[in-house]
Steps between C-alpha positions, in 0.01 A plus 500: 500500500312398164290192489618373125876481365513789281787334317271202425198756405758677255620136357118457442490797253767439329371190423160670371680723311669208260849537687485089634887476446594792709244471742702310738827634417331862644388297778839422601652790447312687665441290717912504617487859450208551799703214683786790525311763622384301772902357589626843449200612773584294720887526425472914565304407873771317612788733423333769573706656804794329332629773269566259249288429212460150348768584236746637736412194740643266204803694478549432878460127484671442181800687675464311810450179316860541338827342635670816554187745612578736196495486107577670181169717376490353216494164626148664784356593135518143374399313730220698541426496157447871522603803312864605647315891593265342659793307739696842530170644625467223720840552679489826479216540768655181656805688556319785680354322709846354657353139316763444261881666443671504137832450477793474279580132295841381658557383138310716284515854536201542239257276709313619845427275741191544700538307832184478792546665844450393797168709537450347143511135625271569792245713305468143200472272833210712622346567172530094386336427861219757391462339174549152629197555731261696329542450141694174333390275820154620432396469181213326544573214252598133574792388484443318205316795322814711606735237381272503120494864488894510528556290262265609223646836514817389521425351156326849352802676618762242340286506172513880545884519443473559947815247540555168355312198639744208599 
């Protein structure tokens, strides 16, 4: 463990080097991007065993979270606000693994439904317990500081085009 904030040492010399306006932009930045190597750490301990990653984890609960247990890909890709490959990657290992079944649209031949199992269900309860415990119940932040960070990315992502902020 280092005895400085290298982040705050680097923020120093940009501000030797004449770069004052940027200085605490790169601060930030990376800054949010060192914050997500530590969260995806921790995020990879507690699913390891799992045979789910992180990505295929959010396909499980998004599933799970929906009235009907299954939805169109297109609508996984959205919501997700990631590339539709990336989804039929997703399911794809989902599937193998007995997590998830696709299935016809009763009313649109054209669209594939991807529904969770029953294995599927059990595997997001376990995994969310995981998490619950070891990584977004232990943050190590207040309340307050949790609350603060939510919402100031929350406004970075809405500025960013993210989703629209009501």
């Amino acid at each position: 463990m280092l005895s400085f904030d290298p982040i705050d040492a680097a923020r120093t010399q940009w501000v030797e080097r004449g770069w004052v306006e940027a200085a605490d932009g790169m601060a930030a930045v990376t800054s949010v991007i060192r914050a997500h190597a530590i969260l995806m750490r921790r995020v990879d301990a507690a699913l390891q065993g799992s045979g789910v990653t992180f990505a295929r984890y959010e396909v499980l609960m998004l599933l799970g979270f929906t009235r009907h247990d299954a939805l169109p890909m297109r609508a996984i890709s959205s919501r997700l606000q990631v590339h539709q490959s990336s989804v039929t990657n997703a399911v794809d290992r989902l599937e193998a693994a007995g997590l998830v079944a696709r299935s016809p649209h009763p009313q649109d031949r054209r669209t594939v439904l991807v529904g969770i199992t029953p294995e599927g269900a059990r595997v997001a309860r376990e995994c969310t317990r995981r998490l619950n415990d070891e990584v977004f119940g232990a943050l190590g932040l207040s309340a307050q500081d949790t609350t603060t960070l939510v919402e100031v990315l929350a406004r970075m992502r809405a500025g960013a085009g993210d989703f629209e902020l009501g």
